[in-house]
Amino acid sequence: MAPLPDGFSYAEWNATYNALSFGIAAMGSATIFFWLQLPNVTKSYRTALTITGIVTLIATYHYIRIFNSWSEAFTVASKDGGDYAVKLTGAPFNDGYRYVDWLLTVPLLLIELILVMKLPQAETVSLSWKLGLASALMVALGYPGEIQEDLAVRWFWWCLSMIPFCYVVFTLAVGLNEATSKQPSPAAASLASAARYLTVLSWCTYPFVYMVKSVGLAGPAATMYEQVGYSLADVLAKAVFGVLIWALASEKSAIEESGKLLPA
């Protein structure tokens, strides 16, 4: 965990502060929504929706910890009515909470998608293990580079983490095409496809944010872009993705319930 650079402007500090606050609000409200919706889906999809809420609950907790750590690392004050001055307190900013969060939530995100698609049991178990382990390995390989200032070391770990990353993205984009086409209605197939591609799209932002400090940006600006970028990507990958999981579960539940009501 490298020390924070000095020289933050109020705008840079405030942008990060607001992005982290937005993360808490988005994840927390999503958690409440998902769990309130549990009675409105059939038993087949409650596990997936429960996991969706667990993902956003874990994220809420870690965003609170990151937000508090950010606040404790600075003092912000205005002297004699002038502009706000931002100064480091000397307390560490622990961004490692992000990687603890990802290590827990990223595999669960993939598992909830597999569960809500209702694949054959053997395929569900196989995909859950493969994608879960690959995504955890991706996060674990990314962390050593994240805490390094040496660009060569950052690039080395970035390249390693991209190996499992590419496997997961390929599986989502190509490997689940057949399963998506077998969904019980065009609306369900469309929602499953949207969930897959939203995951791919949101995930592709992470490697680029990771590279911010490797492409010439440094100091407070790089830290701000990194924190804001990760926060927005997290909301897309967890809260918005979760809404698609809920919509897919609701659509398939409605289809199954209408089937039971049809006369024999």
mmCIF file of C-alpha atoms in Angstrom:
data_model
loop_
_atom_site.group_PDB
_atom_site.id
_atom_site.type_symbol
_atom_site.label_atom_id
_atom_site.label_comp_id
_atom_site.label_asym_id
_atom_site.label_seq_id
_atom_site.Cartn_x
_atom_site.Cartn_y
_atom_site.Cartn_z
ATOM 1 C CA MET A 1 0.000 0.000 0.000
ATOM 2 C CA ALA A 2 1.862 3.047 -1.307
ATOM 3 C CA PRO A 3 1.516 6.374 0.565
ATOM 4 C CA LEU A 4 -0.866 8.911 -0.941
ATOM 5 C CA PRO A 5 0.776 11.644 -2.999
ATOM 6 C CA ASP A 6 0.631 15.168 -1.612
ATOM 7 C CA GLY A 7 -0.906 18.141 -3.393
ATOM 8 C CA PHE A 8 -4.570 17.160 -3.850
ATOM 9 C CA SER A 9 -6.805 19.986 -4.960
ATOM 10 C CA TYR A 10 -10.213 20.281 -3.356
ATOM 11 C CA ALA A 11 -11.841 19.253 -6.659
ATOM 12 C CA GLU A 12 -9.743 16.055 -6.853
ATOM 13 C CA TRP A 13 -10.407 15.163 -3.228
ATOM 14 C CA ASN A 14 -14.114 15.941 -3.565
ATOM 15 C CA ALA A 15 -14.555 13.908 -6.756
ATOM 16 C CA THR A 16 -13.184 10.826 -5.014
ATOM 17 C CA TYR A 17 -15.208 11.536 -1.859
ATOM 18 C CA ASN A 18 -18.429 11.779 -3.874
ATOM 19 C CA ALA A 19 -17.656 8.701 -5.983
ATOM 20 C CA LEU A 20 -17.141 6.601 -2.849
ATOM 21 C CA SER A 21 -20.312 8.031 -1.302
ATOM 22 C CA PHE A 22 -22.210 7.171 -4.486
ATOM 23 C CA GLY A 23 -20.871 3.626 -4.245
ATOM 24 C CA ILE A 24 -22.226 3.245 -0.695
ATOM 25 C CA ALA A 25 -25.659 4.576 -1.675
ATOM 26 C CA ALA A 26 -25.942 2.502 -4.848
ATOM 27 C CA MET A 27 -24.804 -0.773 -3.282
ATOM 28 C CA GLY A 28 -26.807 -0.312 -0.089
ATOM 29 C CA SER A 29 -30.087 0.537 -1.825
ATOM 30 C CA ALA A 30 -29.571 -2.310 -4.308
ATOM 31 C CA THR A 31 -29.139 -4.790 -1.446
ATOM 32 C CA ILE A 32 -32.457 -3.745 0.125
ATOM 33 C CA PHE A 33 -34.248 -3.923 -3.239
ATOM 34 C CA PHE A 34 -32.952 -7.403 -4.147
ATOM 35 C CA TRP A 35 -33.884 -8.962 -0.827
ATOM 36 C CA LEU A 36 -37.325 -7.344 -0.805
ATOM 37 C CA GLN A 37 -37.926 -8.966 -4.201
ATOM 38 C CA LEU A 38 -37.206 -12.516 -2.991
ATOM 39 C CA PRO A 39 -40.887 -13.417 -2.374
ATOM 40 C CA ASN A 40 -41.738 -12.239 -5.909
ATOM 41 C CA VAL A 41 -39.663 -14.898 -7.711
ATOM 42 C CA THR A 42 -40.067 -18.670 -7.655
ATOM 43 C CA LYS A 43 -37.887 -20.881 -5.465
ATOM 44 C CA SER A 44 -35.750 -21.803 -8.472
ATOM 45 C CA TYR A 45 -34.287 -18.281 -8.616
ATOM 46 C CA ARG A 46 -34.203 -17.220 -4.964
ATOM 47 C CA THR A 47 -30.671 -18.485 -4.472
ATOM 48 C CA ALA A 48 -29.433 -16.362 -7.383
ATOM 49 C CA LEU A 49 -31.253 -13.287 -6.076
ATOM 50 C CA THR A 50 -29.990 -13.915 -2.533
ATOM 51 C CA ILE A 51 -26.418 -14.073 -3.834
ATOM 52 C CA THR A 52 -27.038 -10.845 -5.757
ATOM 53 C CA GLY A 53 -27.945 -9.128 -2.490
ATOM 54 C CA ILE A 54 -24.941 -10.658 -0.721
ATOM 55 C CA VAL A 55 -22.657 -9.239 -3.416
ATOM 56 C CA THR A 56 -23.980 -5.705 -2.985
ATOM 57 C CA LEU A 57 -23.999 -6.056 0.819
ATOM 58 C CA ILE A 58 -20.306 -7.024 0.805
ATOM 59 C CA ALA A 59 -19.625 -4.107 -1.534
ATOM 60 C CA THR A 60 -21.548 -1.705 0.735
ATOM 61 C CA TYR A 61 -19.428 -2.736 3.717
ATOM 62 C CA HIS A 62 -16.157 -2.308 1.850
ATOM 63 C CA TYR A 63 -17.193 1.027 0.348
ATOM 64 C CA ILE A 64 -17.928 2.297 3.844
ATOM 65 C CA ARG A 65 -14.445 1.185 4.913
ATOM 66 C CA ILE A 66 -12.802 2.818 1.871
ATOM 67 C CA PHE A 67 -14.825 6.013 2.365
ATOM 68 C CA ASN A 68 -13.834 6.220 6.033
ATOM 69 C CA SER A 69 -10.196 5.514 5.218
ATOM 70 C CA TRP A 70 -10.231 8.278 2.571
ATOM 71 C CA SER A 71 -11.804 10.769 4.977
ATOM 72 C CA GLU A 72 -9.291 9.959 7.727
ATOM 73 C CA ALA A 73 -6.337 10.414 5.375
ATOM 74 C CA PHE A 74 -7.072 14.142 4.834
ATOM 75 C CA THR A 75 -8.015 17.333 6.573
ATOM 76 C CA VAL A 76 -10.059 19.793 4.526
ATOM 77 C CA ALA A 77 -10.439 23.326 5.829
ATOM 78 C CA SER A 78 -10.978 26.874 4.653
ATOM 79 C CA LYS A 79 -8.861 29.601 6.206
ATOM 80 C CA ASP A 80 -10.192 33.168 6.419
ATOM 81 C CA GLY A 81 -12.977 32.410 3.938
ATOM 82 C CA GLY A 82 -10.588 31.338 1.170
ATOM 83 C CA ASP A 83 -10.547 28.183 -0.929
ATOM 84 C CA TYR A 84 -10.587 24.825 0.821
ATOM 85 C CA ALA A 85 -7.113 23.455 1.452
ATOM 86 C CA VAL A 86 -6.576 19.700 1.377
ATOM 87 C CA LYS A 87 -3.754 18.290 3.478
ATOM 88 C CA LEU A 88 -2.639 14.764 4.302
ATOM 89 C CA THR A 89 -3.055 13.730 7.933
ATOM 90 C CA GLY A 90 -0.428 11.005 7.685
ATOM 91 C CA ALA A 91 -3.026 8.279 8.238
ATOM 92 C CA PRO A 92 -2.832 5.527 5.595
ATOM 93 C CA PHE A 93 -5.437 5.199 2.867
ATOM 94 C CA ASN A 94 -6.211 1.487 2.673
ATOM 95 C CA ASP A 95 -7.334 0.728 -0.857
ATOM 96 C CA GLY A 96 -6.732 -2.961 -0.227
ATOM 97 C CA TYR A 97 -10.395 -3.177 0.773
ATOM 98 C CA ARG A 98 -11.219 -3.136 -2.949
ATOM 99 C CA TYR A 99 -9.282 -6.310 -3.604
ATOM 100 C CA VAL A 100 -10.777 -8.081 -0.590
ATOM 101 C CA ASP A 101 -14.187 -7.065 -1.938
ATOM 102 C CA TRP A 102 -13.426 -8.275 -5.467
ATOM 103 C CA LEU A 103 -11.983 -11.557 -4.228
ATOM 104 C CA LEU A 104 -15.331 -12.287 -2.566
ATOM 105 C CA THR A 105 -17.811 -10.708 -4.958
ATOM 106 C CA VAL A 106 -16.417 -11.358 -8.446
ATOM 107 C CA PRO A 107 -16.808 -15.165 -8.269
ATOM 108 C CA LEU A 108 -20.278 -14.715 -6.749
ATOM 109 C CA LEU A 109 -21.304 -12.404 -9.610
ATOM 110 C CA LEU A 110 -20.548 -15.119 -12.132
ATOM 111 C CA ILE A 111 -22.209 -17.826 -10.062
ATOM 112 C CA GLU A 112 -25.441 -15.832 -9.740
ATOM 113 C CA LEU A 113 -25.578 -15.421 -13.529
ATOM 114 C CA ILE A 114 -25.074 -19.150 -14.059
ATOM 115 C CA LEU A 115 -27.747 -20.004 -11.475
ATOM 116 C CA VAL A 116 -30.376 -17.695 -12.917
ATOM 117 C CA MET A 117 -29.832 -19.131 -16.409
ATOM 118 C CA LYS A 118 -30.920 -22.517 -14.987
ATOM 119 C CA LEU A 119 -28.496 -24.685 -16.936
ATOM 120 C CA PRO A 120 -28.302 -28.468 -16.467
ATOM 121 C CA GLN A 121 -26.898 -29.281 -13.022
ATOM 122 C CA ALA A 122 -23.609 -30.752 -14.264
ATOM 123 C CA GLU A 123 -22.963 -27.714 -16.466
ATOM 124 C CA THR A 124 -23.920 -25.339 -13.638
ATOM 125 C CA VAL A 125 -21.459 -26.951 -11.235
ATOM 126 C CA SER A 126 -18.673 -27.109 -13.834
ATOM 127 C CA LEU A 127 -19.058 -23.501 -14.970
ATOM 128 C CA SER A 128 -19.372 -22.217 -11.413
ATOM 129 C CA TRP A 129 -16.094 -23.817 -10.409
ATOM 130 C CA LYS A 130 -14.214 -22.835 -13.562
ATOM 131 C CA LEU A 131 -15.375 -19.218 -13.715
ATOM 132 C CA GLY A 132 -15.270 -18.748 -9.944
ATOM 133 C CA LEU A 133 -11.680 -19.956 -9.633
ATOM 134 C CA ALA A 134 -10.537 -18.076 -12.757
ATOM 135 C CA SER A 135 -12.040 -14.795 -11.527
ATOM 136 C CA ALA A 136 -10.520 -15.216 -8.045
ATOM 137 C CA LEU A 137 -7.127 -15.906 -9.639
ATOM 138 C CA MET A 138 -7.523 -12.783 -11.782
ATOM 139 C CA VAL A 139 -8.060 -10.609 -8.696
ATOM 140 C CA ALA A 140 -5.244 -12.262 -6.747
ATOM 141 C CA LEU A 141 -2.782 -11.696 -9.589
ATOM 142 C CA GLY A 142 -3.801 -8.045 -9.965
ATOM 143 C CA TYR A 143 -3.184 -7.001 -6.374
ATOM 144 C CA PRO A 144 0.662 -7.290 -6.269
ATOM 145 C CA GLY A 145 0.885 -4.873 -9.189
ATOM 146 C CA GLU A 146 -1.669 -2.464 -7.748
ATOM 147 C CA ILE A 147 0.490 -1.751 -4.696
ATOM 148 C CA GLN A 148 3.667 -1.201 -6.738
ATOM 149 C CA GLU A 149 5.019 2.104 -8.025
ATOM 150 C CA ASP A 150 7.508 0.382 -10.356
ATOM 151 C CA LEU A 151 5.855 0.452 -13.797
ATOM 152 C CA ALA A 152 7.611 -2.685 -15.029
ATOM 153 C CA VAL A 153 6.277 -4.628 -12.048
ATOM 154 C CA ARG A 154 2.760 -3.223 -12.567
ATOM 155 C CA TRP A 155 2.772 -4.282 -16.221
ATOM 156 C CA PHE A 156 4.059 -7.751 -15.312
ATOM 157 C CA TRP A 157 1.203 -8.448 -12.890
ATOM 158 C CA TRP A 158 -1.307 -6.802 -15.226
ATOM 159 C CA CYS A 159 -0.320 -9.233 -17.995
ATOM 160 C CA LEU A 160 -0.600 -12.221 -15.667
ATOM 161 C CA SER A 161 -4.038 -11.202 -14.404
ATOM 162 C CA MET A 162 -5.245 -10.738 -17.993
ATOM 163 C CA ILE A 163 -4.852 -14.474 -18.683
ATOM 164 C CA PRO A 164 -7.755 -15.604 -16.444
ATOM 165 C CA PHE A 165 -9.556 -12.346 -17.315
ATOM 166 C CA CYS A 166 -9.588 -13.243 -21.015
ATOM 167 C CA TYR A 167 -10.810 -16.756 -20.258
ATOM 168 C CA VAL A 168 -13.762 -15.469 -18.230
ATOM 169 C CA VAL A 169 -14.669 -12.774 -20.781
ATOM 170 C CA PHE A 170 -14.482 -15.278 -23.656
ATOM 171 C CA THR A 171 -16.749 -17.697 -21.778
ATOM 172 C CA LEU A 172 -19.287 -14.946 -21.092
ATOM 173 C CA ALA A 173 -19.208 -13.518 -24.619
ATOM 174 C CA VAL A 174 -19.020 -16.750 -26.619
ATOM 175 C CA GLY A 175 -19.284 -19.823 -24.409
ATOM 176 C CA LEU A 176 -22.772 -19.028 -23.069
ATOM 177 C CA ASN A 177 -24.339 -18.209 -26.441
ATOM 178 C CA GLU A 178 -26.080 -21.565 -26.737
ATOM 179 C CA ALA A 179 -27.396 -21.442 -23.181
ATOM 180 C CA THR A 180 -28.752 -17.935 -23.783
ATOM 181 C CA SER A 181 -30.599 -19.017 -26.917
ATOM 182 C CA LYS A 182 -32.342 -21.779 -24.911
ATOM 183 C CA GLN A 183 -33.991 -19.372 -22.467
ATOM 184 C CA PRO A 184 -37.791 -19.855 -22.282
ATOM 185 C CA SER A 185 -38.784 -16.602 -23.998
ATOM 186 C CA PRO A 186 -37.280 -13.920 -26.242
ATOM 187 C CA ALA A 187 -37.451 -11.464 -23.315
ATOM 188 C CA ALA A 188 -35.549 -13.867 -21.055
ATOM 189 C CA ALA A 189 -32.945 -14.502 -23.757
ATOM 190 C CA SER A 190 -32.542 -10.761 -24.250
ATOM 191 C CA LEU A 191 -32.078 -10.172 -20.511
ATOM 192 C CA ALA A 192 -29.568 -13.023 -20.206
ATOM 193 C CA SER A 193 -27.629 -11.623 -23.142
ATOM 194 C CA ALA A 194 -27.717 -8.112 -21.648
ATOM 195 C CA ALA A 195 -26.418 -9.422 -18.300
ATOM 196 C CA ARG A 196 -23.552 -11.237 -20.026
ATOM 197 C CA TYR A 197 -22.521 -8.267 -22.121
ATOM 198 C CA LEU A 198 -22.896 -5.777 -19.280
ATOM 199 C CA THR A 199 -20.477 -7.947 -17.300
ATOM 200 C CA VAL A 200 -18.035 -7.972 -20.206
ATOM 201 C CA LEU A 201 -18.383 -4.210 -20.735
ATOM 202 C CA SER A 202 -18.013 -3.276 -17.063
ATOM 203 C CA TRP A 203 -15.138 -5.700 -16.555
ATOM 204 C CA CYS A 204 -13.239 -4.254 -19.502
ATOM 205 C CA THR A 205 -13.061 -0.912 -17.702
ATOM 206 C CA TYR A 206 -11.025 -2.394 -14.833
ATOM 207 C CA PRO A 207 -7.829 -3.165 -16.808
ATOM 208 C CA PHE A 208 -7.854 0.354 -18.245
ATOM 209 C CA VAL A 209 -8.320 1.978 -14.836
ATOM 210 C CA TYR A 210 -5.551 -0.282 -13.507
ATOM 211 C CA MET A 211 -3.237 1.104 -16.199
ATOM 212 C CA VAL A 212 -3.871 4.757 -15.294
ATOM 213 C CA LYS A 213 -0.627 4.922 -13.314
ATOM 214 C CA SER A 214 1.242 3.114 -16.089
ATOM 215 C CA VAL A 215 0.561 5.525 -18.953
ATOM 216 C CA GLY A 216 2.118 8.749 -17.712
ATOM 217 C CA LEU A 217 -0.446 9.880 -15.159
ATOM 218 C CA ALA A 218 0.822 10.217 -11.611
ATOM 219 C CA GLY A 219 0.178 11.998 -8.354
ATOM 220 C CA PRO A 220 -3.238 13.159 -7.149
ATOM 221 C CA ALA A 221 -4.841 13.132 -10.631
ATOM 222 C CA ALA A 222 -3.988 9.455 -11.158
ATOM 223 C CA THR A 223 -5.360 8.540 -7.729
ATOM 224 C CA MET A 224 -8.583 10.444 -8.394
ATOM 225 C CA TYR A 225 -9.149 8.830 -11.814
ATOM 226 C CA GLU A 226 -8.419 5.404 -10.345
ATOM 227 C CA GLN A 227 -10.853 5.769 -7.435
ATOM 228 C CA VAL A 228 -13.644 7.310 -9.520
ATOM 229 C CA GLY A 229 -13.151 4.776 -12.325
ATOM 230 C CA TYR A 230 -13.231 1.767 -10.031
ATOM 231 C CA SER A 231 -16.287 3.106 -8.193
ATOM 232 C CA LEU A 232 -18.327 3.618 -11.365
ATOM 233 C CA ALA A 233 -17.271 0.229 -12.752
ATOM 234 C CA ASP A 234 -18.272 -1.453 -9.481
ATOM 235 C CA VAL A 235 -21.750 0.064 -9.534
ATOM 236 C CA LEU A 236 -22.249 -1.166 -13.107
ATOM 237 C CA ALA A 237 -20.818 -4.612 -12.430
ATOM 238 C CA LYS A 238 -22.751 -5.213 -9.195
ATOM 239 C CA ALA A 239 -25.810 -3.003 -8.674
ATOM 240 C CA VAL A 240 -26.878 -2.556 -12.320
ATOM 241 C CA PHE A 241 -25.932 -6.146 -13.169
ATOM 242 C CA GLY A 242 -27.993 -7.263 -10.179
ATOM 243 C CA VAL A 243 -31.037 -5.445 -11.533
ATOM 244 C CA LEU A 244 -30.707 -7.471 -14.753
ATOM 245 C CA ILE A 245 -30.437 -10.682 -12.721
ATOM 246 C CA TRP A 246 -33.614 -9.713 -10.846
ATOM 247 C CA ALA A 247 -35.413 -8.868 -14.119
ATOM 248 C CA LEU A 248 -34.367 -12.208 -15.644
ATOM 249 C CA ALA A 249 -35.476 -14.111 -12.528
ATOM 250 C CA SER A 250 -38.811 -12.261 -12.556
ATOM 251 C CA GLU A 251 -39.400 -12.959 -16.247
ATOM 252 C CA LYS A 252 -38.652 -16.673 -15.918
ATOM 253 C CA SER A 253 -40.711 -16.911 -12.732
ATOM 254 C CA ALA A 254 -43.706 -15.399 -14.528
ATOM 255 C CA ILE A 255 -43.315 -17.888 -17.377
ATOM 256 C CA GLU A 256 -43.114 -20.840 -14.997
ATOM 257 C CA GLU A 257 -46.092 -19.643 -12.954
ATOM 258 C CA SER A 258 -48.230 -19.099 -16.073
ATOM 259 C CA GLY A 259 -47.336 -22.614 -17.206
ATOM 260 C CA LYS A 260 -48.613 -24.061 -13.943
ATOM 261 C CA LEU A 261 -51.897 -22.182 -14.333
ATOM 262 C CA LEU A 262 -52.633 -23.549 -17.793
ATOM 263 C CA PRO A 263 -55.387 -26.184 -17.865
ATOM 264 C CA ALA A 264 -54.182 -29.744 -18.196
#
